[in-house]
PDB file of C-alpha atoms in Angstrom:
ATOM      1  CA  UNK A   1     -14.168  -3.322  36.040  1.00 46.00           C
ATOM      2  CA  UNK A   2     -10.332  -4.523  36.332  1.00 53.00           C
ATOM      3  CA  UNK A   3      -8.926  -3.688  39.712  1.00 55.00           C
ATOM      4  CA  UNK A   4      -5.254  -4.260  40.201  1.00 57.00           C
ATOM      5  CA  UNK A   5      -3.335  -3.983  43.400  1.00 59.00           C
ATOM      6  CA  UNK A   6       0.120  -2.365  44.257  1.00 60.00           C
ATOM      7  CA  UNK A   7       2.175  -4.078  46.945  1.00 63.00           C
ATOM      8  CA  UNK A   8       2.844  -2.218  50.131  1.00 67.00           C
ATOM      9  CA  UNK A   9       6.635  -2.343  49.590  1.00 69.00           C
ATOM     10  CA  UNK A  10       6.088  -0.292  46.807  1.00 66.00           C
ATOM     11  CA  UNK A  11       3.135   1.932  48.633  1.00 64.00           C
ATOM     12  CA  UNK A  12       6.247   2.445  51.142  1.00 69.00           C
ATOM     13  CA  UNK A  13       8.759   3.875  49.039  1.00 66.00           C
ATOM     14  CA  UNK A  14       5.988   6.139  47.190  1.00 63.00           C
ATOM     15  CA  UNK A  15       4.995   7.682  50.479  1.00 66.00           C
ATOM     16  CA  UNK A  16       8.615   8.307  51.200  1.00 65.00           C
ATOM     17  CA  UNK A  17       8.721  10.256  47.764  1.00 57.00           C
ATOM     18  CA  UNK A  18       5.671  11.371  48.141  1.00 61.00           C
ATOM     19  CA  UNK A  19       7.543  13.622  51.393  1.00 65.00           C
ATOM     20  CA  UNK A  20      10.074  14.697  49.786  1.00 62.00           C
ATOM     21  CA  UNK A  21       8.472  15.789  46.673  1.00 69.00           C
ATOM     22  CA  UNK A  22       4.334  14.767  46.314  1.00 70.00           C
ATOM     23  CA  UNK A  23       3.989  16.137  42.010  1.00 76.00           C
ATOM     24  CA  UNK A  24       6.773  13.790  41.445  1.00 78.00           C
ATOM     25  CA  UNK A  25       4.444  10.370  43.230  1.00 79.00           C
ATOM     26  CA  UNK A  26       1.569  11.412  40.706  1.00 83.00           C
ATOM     27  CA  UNK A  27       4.063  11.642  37.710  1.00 87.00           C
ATOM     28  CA  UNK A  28       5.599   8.281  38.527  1.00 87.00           C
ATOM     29  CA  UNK A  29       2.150   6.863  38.948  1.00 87.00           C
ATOM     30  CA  UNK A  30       1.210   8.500  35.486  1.00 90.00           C
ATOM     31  CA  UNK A  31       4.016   7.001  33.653  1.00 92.00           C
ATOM     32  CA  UNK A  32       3.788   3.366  35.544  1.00 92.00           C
ATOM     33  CA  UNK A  33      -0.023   3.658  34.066  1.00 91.00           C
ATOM     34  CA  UNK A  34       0.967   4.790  30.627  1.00 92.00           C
ATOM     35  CA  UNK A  35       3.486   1.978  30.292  1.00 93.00           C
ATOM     36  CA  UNK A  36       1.084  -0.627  31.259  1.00 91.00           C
ATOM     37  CA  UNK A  37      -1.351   0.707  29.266  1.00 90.00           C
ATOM     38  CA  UNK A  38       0.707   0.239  26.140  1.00 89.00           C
ATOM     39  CA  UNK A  39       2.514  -3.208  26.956  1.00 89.00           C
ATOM     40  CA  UNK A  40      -1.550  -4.606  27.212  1.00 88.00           C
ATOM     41  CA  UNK A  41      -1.823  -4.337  23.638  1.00 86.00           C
ATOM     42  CA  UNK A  42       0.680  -6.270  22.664  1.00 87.00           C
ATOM     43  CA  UNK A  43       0.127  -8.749  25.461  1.00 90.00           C
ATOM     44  CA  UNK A  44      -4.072  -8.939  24.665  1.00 88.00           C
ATOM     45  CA  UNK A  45      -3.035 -10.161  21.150  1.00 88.00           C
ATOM     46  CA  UNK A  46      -0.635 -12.841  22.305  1.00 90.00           C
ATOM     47  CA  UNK A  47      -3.503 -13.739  24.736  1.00 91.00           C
ATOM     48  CA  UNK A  48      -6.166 -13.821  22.691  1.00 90.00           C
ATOM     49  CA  UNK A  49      -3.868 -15.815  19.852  1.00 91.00           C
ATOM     50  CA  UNK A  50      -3.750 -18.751  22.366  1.00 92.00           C
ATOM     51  CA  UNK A  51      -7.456 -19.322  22.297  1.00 93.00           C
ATOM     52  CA  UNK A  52      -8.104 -18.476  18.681  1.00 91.00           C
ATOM     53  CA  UNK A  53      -6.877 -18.601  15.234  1.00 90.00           C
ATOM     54  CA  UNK A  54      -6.451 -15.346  14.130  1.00 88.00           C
ATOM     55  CA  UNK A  55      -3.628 -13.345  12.851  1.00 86.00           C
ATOM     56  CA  UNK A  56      -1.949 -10.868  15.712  1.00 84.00           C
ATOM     57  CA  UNK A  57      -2.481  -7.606  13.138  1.00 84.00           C
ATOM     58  CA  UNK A  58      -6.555  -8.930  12.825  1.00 83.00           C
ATOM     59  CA  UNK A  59      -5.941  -7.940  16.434  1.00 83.00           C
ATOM     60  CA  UNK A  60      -4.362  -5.086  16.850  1.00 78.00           C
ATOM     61  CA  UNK A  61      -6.031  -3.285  14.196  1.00 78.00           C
ATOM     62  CA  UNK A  62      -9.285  -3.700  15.553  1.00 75.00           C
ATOM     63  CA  UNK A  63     -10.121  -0.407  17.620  1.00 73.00           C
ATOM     64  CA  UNK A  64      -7.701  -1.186  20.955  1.00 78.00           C
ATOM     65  CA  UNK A  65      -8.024   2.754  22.057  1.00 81.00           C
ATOM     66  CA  UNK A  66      -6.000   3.535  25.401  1.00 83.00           C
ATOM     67  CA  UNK A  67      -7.193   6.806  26.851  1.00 87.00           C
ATOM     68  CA  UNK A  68      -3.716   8.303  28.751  1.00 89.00           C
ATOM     69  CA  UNK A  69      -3.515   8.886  32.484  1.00 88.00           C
ATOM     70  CA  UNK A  70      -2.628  12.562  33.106  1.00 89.00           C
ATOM     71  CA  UNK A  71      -0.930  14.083  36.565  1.00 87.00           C
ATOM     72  CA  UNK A  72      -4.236  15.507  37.141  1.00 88.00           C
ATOM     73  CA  UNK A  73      -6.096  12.105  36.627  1.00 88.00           C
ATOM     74  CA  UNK A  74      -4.452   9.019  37.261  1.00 86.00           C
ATOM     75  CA  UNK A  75      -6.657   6.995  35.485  1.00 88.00           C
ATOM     76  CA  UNK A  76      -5.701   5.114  31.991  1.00 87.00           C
ATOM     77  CA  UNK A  77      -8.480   3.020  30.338  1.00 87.00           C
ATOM     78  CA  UNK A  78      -7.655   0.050  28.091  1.00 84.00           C
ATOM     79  CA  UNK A  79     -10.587   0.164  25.221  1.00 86.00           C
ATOM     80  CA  UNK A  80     -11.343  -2.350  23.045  1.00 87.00           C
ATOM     81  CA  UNK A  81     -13.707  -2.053  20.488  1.00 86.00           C
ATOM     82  CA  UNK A  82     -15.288  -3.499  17.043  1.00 85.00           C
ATOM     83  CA  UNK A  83     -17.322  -5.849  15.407  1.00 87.00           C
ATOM     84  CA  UNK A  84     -17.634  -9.482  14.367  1.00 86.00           C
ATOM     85  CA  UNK A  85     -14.268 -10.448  12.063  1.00 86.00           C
ATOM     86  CA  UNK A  86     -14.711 -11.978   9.266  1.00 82.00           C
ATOM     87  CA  UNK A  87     -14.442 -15.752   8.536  1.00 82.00           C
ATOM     88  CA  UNK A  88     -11.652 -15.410   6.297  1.00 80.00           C
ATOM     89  CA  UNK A  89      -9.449 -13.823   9.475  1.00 82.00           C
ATOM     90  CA  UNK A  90      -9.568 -17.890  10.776  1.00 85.00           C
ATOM     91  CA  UNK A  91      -8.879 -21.242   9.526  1.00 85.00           C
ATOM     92  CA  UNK A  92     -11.352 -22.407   6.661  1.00 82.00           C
ATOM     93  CA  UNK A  93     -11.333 -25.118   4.158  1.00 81.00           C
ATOM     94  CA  UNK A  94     -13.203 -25.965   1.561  1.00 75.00           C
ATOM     95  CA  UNK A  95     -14.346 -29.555   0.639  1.00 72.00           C
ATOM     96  CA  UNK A  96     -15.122 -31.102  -2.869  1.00 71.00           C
ATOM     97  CA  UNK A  97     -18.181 -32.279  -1.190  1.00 72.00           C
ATOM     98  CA  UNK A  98     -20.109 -31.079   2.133  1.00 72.00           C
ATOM     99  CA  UNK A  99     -20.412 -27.683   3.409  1.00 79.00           C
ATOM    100  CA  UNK A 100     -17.266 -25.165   4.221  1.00 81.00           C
ATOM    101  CA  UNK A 101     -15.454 -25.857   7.489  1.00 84.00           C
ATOM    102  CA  UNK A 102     -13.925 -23.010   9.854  1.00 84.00           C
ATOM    103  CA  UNK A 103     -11.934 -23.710  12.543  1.00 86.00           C
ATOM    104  CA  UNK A 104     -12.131 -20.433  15.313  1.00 87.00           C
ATOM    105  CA  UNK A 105     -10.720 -21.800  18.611  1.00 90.00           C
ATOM    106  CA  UNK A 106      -7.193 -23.962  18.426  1.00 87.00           C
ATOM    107  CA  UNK A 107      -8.401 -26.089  20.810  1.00 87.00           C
ATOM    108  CA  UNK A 108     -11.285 -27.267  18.519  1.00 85.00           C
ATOM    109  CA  UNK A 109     -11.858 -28.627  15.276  1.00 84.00           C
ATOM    110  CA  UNK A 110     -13.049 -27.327  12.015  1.00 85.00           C
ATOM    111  CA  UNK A 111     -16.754 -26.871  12.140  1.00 83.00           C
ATOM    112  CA  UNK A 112     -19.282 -27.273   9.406  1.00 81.00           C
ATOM    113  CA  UNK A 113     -20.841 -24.146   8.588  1.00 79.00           C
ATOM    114  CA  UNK A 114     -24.187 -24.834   6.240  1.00 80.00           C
ATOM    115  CA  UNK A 115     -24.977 -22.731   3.618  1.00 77.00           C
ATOM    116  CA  UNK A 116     -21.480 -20.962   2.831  1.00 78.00           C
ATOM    117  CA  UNK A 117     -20.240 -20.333  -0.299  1.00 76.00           C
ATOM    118  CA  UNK A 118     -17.143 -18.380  -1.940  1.00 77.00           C
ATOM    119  CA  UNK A 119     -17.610 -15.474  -4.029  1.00 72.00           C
ATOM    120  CA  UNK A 120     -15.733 -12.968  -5.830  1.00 75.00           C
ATOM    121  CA  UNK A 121     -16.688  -9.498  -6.702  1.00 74.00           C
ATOM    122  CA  UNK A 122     -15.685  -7.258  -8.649  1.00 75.00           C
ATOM    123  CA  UNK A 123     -14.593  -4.645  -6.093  1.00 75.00           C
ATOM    124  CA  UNK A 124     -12.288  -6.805  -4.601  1.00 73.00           C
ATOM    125  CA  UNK A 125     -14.038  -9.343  -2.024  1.00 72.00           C
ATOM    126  CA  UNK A 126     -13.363 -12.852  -2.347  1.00 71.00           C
ATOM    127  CA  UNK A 127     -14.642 -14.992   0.731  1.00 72.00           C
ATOM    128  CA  UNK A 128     -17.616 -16.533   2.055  1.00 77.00           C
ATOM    129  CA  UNK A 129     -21.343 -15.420   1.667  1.00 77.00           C
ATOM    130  CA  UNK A 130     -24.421 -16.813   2.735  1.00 79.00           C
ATOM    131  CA  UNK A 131     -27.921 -15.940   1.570  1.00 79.00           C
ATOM    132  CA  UNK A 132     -30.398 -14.421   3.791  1.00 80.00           C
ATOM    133  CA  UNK A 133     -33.282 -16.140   2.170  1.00 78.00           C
ATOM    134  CA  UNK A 134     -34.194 -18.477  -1.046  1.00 82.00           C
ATOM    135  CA  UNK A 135     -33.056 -15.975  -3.653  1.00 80.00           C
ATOM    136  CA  UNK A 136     -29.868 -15.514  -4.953  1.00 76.00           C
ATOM    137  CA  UNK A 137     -29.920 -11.842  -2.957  1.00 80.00           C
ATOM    138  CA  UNK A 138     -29.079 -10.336  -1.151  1.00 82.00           C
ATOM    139  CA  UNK A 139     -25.927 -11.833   0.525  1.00 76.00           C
ATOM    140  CA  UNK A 140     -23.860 -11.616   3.853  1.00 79.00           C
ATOM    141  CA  UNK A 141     -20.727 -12.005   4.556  1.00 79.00           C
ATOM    142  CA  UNK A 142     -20.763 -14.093   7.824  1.00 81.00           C
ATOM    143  CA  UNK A 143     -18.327 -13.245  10.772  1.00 81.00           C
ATOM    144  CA  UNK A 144     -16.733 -15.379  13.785  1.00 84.00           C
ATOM    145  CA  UNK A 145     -16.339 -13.367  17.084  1.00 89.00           C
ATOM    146  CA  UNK A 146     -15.251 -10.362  17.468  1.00 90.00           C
ATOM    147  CA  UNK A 147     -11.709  -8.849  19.094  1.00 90.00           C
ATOM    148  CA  UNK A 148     -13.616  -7.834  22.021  1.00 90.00           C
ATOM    149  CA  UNK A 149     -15.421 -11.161  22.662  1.00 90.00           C
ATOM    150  CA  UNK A 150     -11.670 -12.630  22.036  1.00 91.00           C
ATOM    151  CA  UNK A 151      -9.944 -10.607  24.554  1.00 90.00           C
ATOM    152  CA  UNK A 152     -13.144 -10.913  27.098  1.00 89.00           C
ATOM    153  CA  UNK A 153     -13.178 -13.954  27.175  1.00 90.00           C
ATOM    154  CA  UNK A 154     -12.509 -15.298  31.003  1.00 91.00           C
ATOM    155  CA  UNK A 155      -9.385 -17.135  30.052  1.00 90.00           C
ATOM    156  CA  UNK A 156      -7.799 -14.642  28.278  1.00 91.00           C
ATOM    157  CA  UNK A 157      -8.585 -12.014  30.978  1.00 90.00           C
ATOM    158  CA  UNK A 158      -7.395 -14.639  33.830  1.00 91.00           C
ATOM    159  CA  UNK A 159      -4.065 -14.518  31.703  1.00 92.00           C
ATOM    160  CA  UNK A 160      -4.116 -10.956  31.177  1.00 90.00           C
ATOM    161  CA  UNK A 161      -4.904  -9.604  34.298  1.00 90.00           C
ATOM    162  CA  UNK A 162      -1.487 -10.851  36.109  1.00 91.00           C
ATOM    163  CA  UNK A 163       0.438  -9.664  33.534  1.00 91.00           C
ATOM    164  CA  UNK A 164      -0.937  -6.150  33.929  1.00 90.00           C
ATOM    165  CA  UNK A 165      -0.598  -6.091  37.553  1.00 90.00           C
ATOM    166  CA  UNK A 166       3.184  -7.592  37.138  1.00 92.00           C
ATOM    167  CA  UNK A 167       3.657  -4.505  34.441  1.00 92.00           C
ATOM    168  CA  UNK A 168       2.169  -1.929  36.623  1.00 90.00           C
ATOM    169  CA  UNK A 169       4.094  -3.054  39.740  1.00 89.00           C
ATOM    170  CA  UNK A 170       7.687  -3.447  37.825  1.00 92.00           C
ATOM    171  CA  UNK A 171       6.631   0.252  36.012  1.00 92.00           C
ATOM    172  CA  UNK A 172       5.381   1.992  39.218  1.00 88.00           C
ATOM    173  CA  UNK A 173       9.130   0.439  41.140  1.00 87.00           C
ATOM    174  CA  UNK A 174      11.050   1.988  38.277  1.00 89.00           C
ATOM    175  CA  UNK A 175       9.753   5.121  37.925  1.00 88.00           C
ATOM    176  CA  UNK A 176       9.661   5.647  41.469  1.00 82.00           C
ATOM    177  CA  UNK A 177      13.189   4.708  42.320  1.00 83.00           C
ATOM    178  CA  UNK A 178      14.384   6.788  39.385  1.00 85.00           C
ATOM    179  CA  UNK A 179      12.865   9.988  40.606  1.00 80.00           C
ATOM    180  CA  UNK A 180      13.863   8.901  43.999  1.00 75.00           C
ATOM    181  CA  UNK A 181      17.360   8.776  43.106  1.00 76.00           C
ATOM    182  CA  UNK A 182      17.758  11.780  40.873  1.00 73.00           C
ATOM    183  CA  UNK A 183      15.941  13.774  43.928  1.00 66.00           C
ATOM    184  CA  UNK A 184      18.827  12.521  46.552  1.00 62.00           C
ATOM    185  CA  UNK A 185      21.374  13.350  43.842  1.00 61.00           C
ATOM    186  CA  UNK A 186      20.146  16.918  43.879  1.00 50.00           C
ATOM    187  CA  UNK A 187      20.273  17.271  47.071  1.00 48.00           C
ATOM    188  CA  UNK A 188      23.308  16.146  47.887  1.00 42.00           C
ATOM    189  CA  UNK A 189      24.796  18.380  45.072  1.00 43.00           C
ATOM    190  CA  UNK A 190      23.070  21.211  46.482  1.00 42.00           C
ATOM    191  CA  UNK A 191      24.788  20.126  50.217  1.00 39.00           C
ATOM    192  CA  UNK A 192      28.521  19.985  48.670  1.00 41.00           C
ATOM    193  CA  UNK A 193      28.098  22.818  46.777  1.00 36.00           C
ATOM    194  CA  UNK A 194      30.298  25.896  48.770  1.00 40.00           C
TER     195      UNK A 194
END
């Protein structure tokens, strides 16, 4: 579970809102959620591309499903989702000699994998397989970690959580002091007015 915290500036200025005109608080707060929601995708990936080799759309296209905070719930969920990537999303090399390398974290080097071997098929696939026993078949396709385990990771999320308090903070200001202002400039239209 990822708590973040609001500043009480901020909690300050909501509650003065919040008695002028209370929907608009929970519509800010729905927004400021949505918006952070949506700026974590894009910063997981650049997160996660620190640690590992991997390409930022290997990322994204794994299943990163945010589920929307509503007035009625102000709640937004940042889901990530999916299985092991395959070996050819990072660094490999093959050798004239010696088993196939793959290099998954930047800050390590290419490891020897045993066993691996590159294959083409006819229906498309060319990349590493490994047997699952001492006969030709059946084969796997081996996989690295996943986007999950990526983004997980406890130095990605000590990266990631800042950010998304930062976001939510900056997003929850704005919206507030937007609706804040176009409520005082109705009522002071409504005061002029003969």
């Amino acid at each position: 579970m990822i708590n973040i915290q609001i500043d009480e500036k901020m909690l300050n200025t909501a509650s003065t809102l919040l008695k002028i005109a209370p929907s608009e608080v929970k519509r800010a707060s729905a927004t400021a959620i949505n918006r952070t929601i949506t700026s974590l995708r894009k910063d997981a990936s650049v997160e996660a591309r620190k640690r590992y080799i991997v390409k930022a759309k290997q990322i994204k296209d794994a299943g990163m499903k945010p589920q929307r905070a509503t007035v009625s719930k102000l709640r937004g969920v940042f889901r990530v989702s999916g299985g092991p990537l395959p070996l050819t999303a990072f660094k490999m090399s093959l050798r004239k000699q010696g088993p196939m390398r793959v290099k998954v974290l930047k800050s390590s080097g290419a490891k020897p994998v045993r066993g691996l071997f590159v294959r083409a098929f006819p229906k498309g696939y060319h990349g590493p397989m490994r047997r699952l026993g001492q006969h030709s078949y059946p084969l796997k396709t081996p996989g690295g970690p996943s986007v999950p385990q990526m983004i997980g990771h406890e130095s990605v999320l000590e990266r990631l959580l800042p950010k998304a308090e930062e976001k939510l903070t900056e997003r929850l200001k704005h919206e507030i002091e937007f609706r804040l202002g176009r409520i005082k400039s109705v009522s002071y239209t409504h005061l002029t007015l003969p």
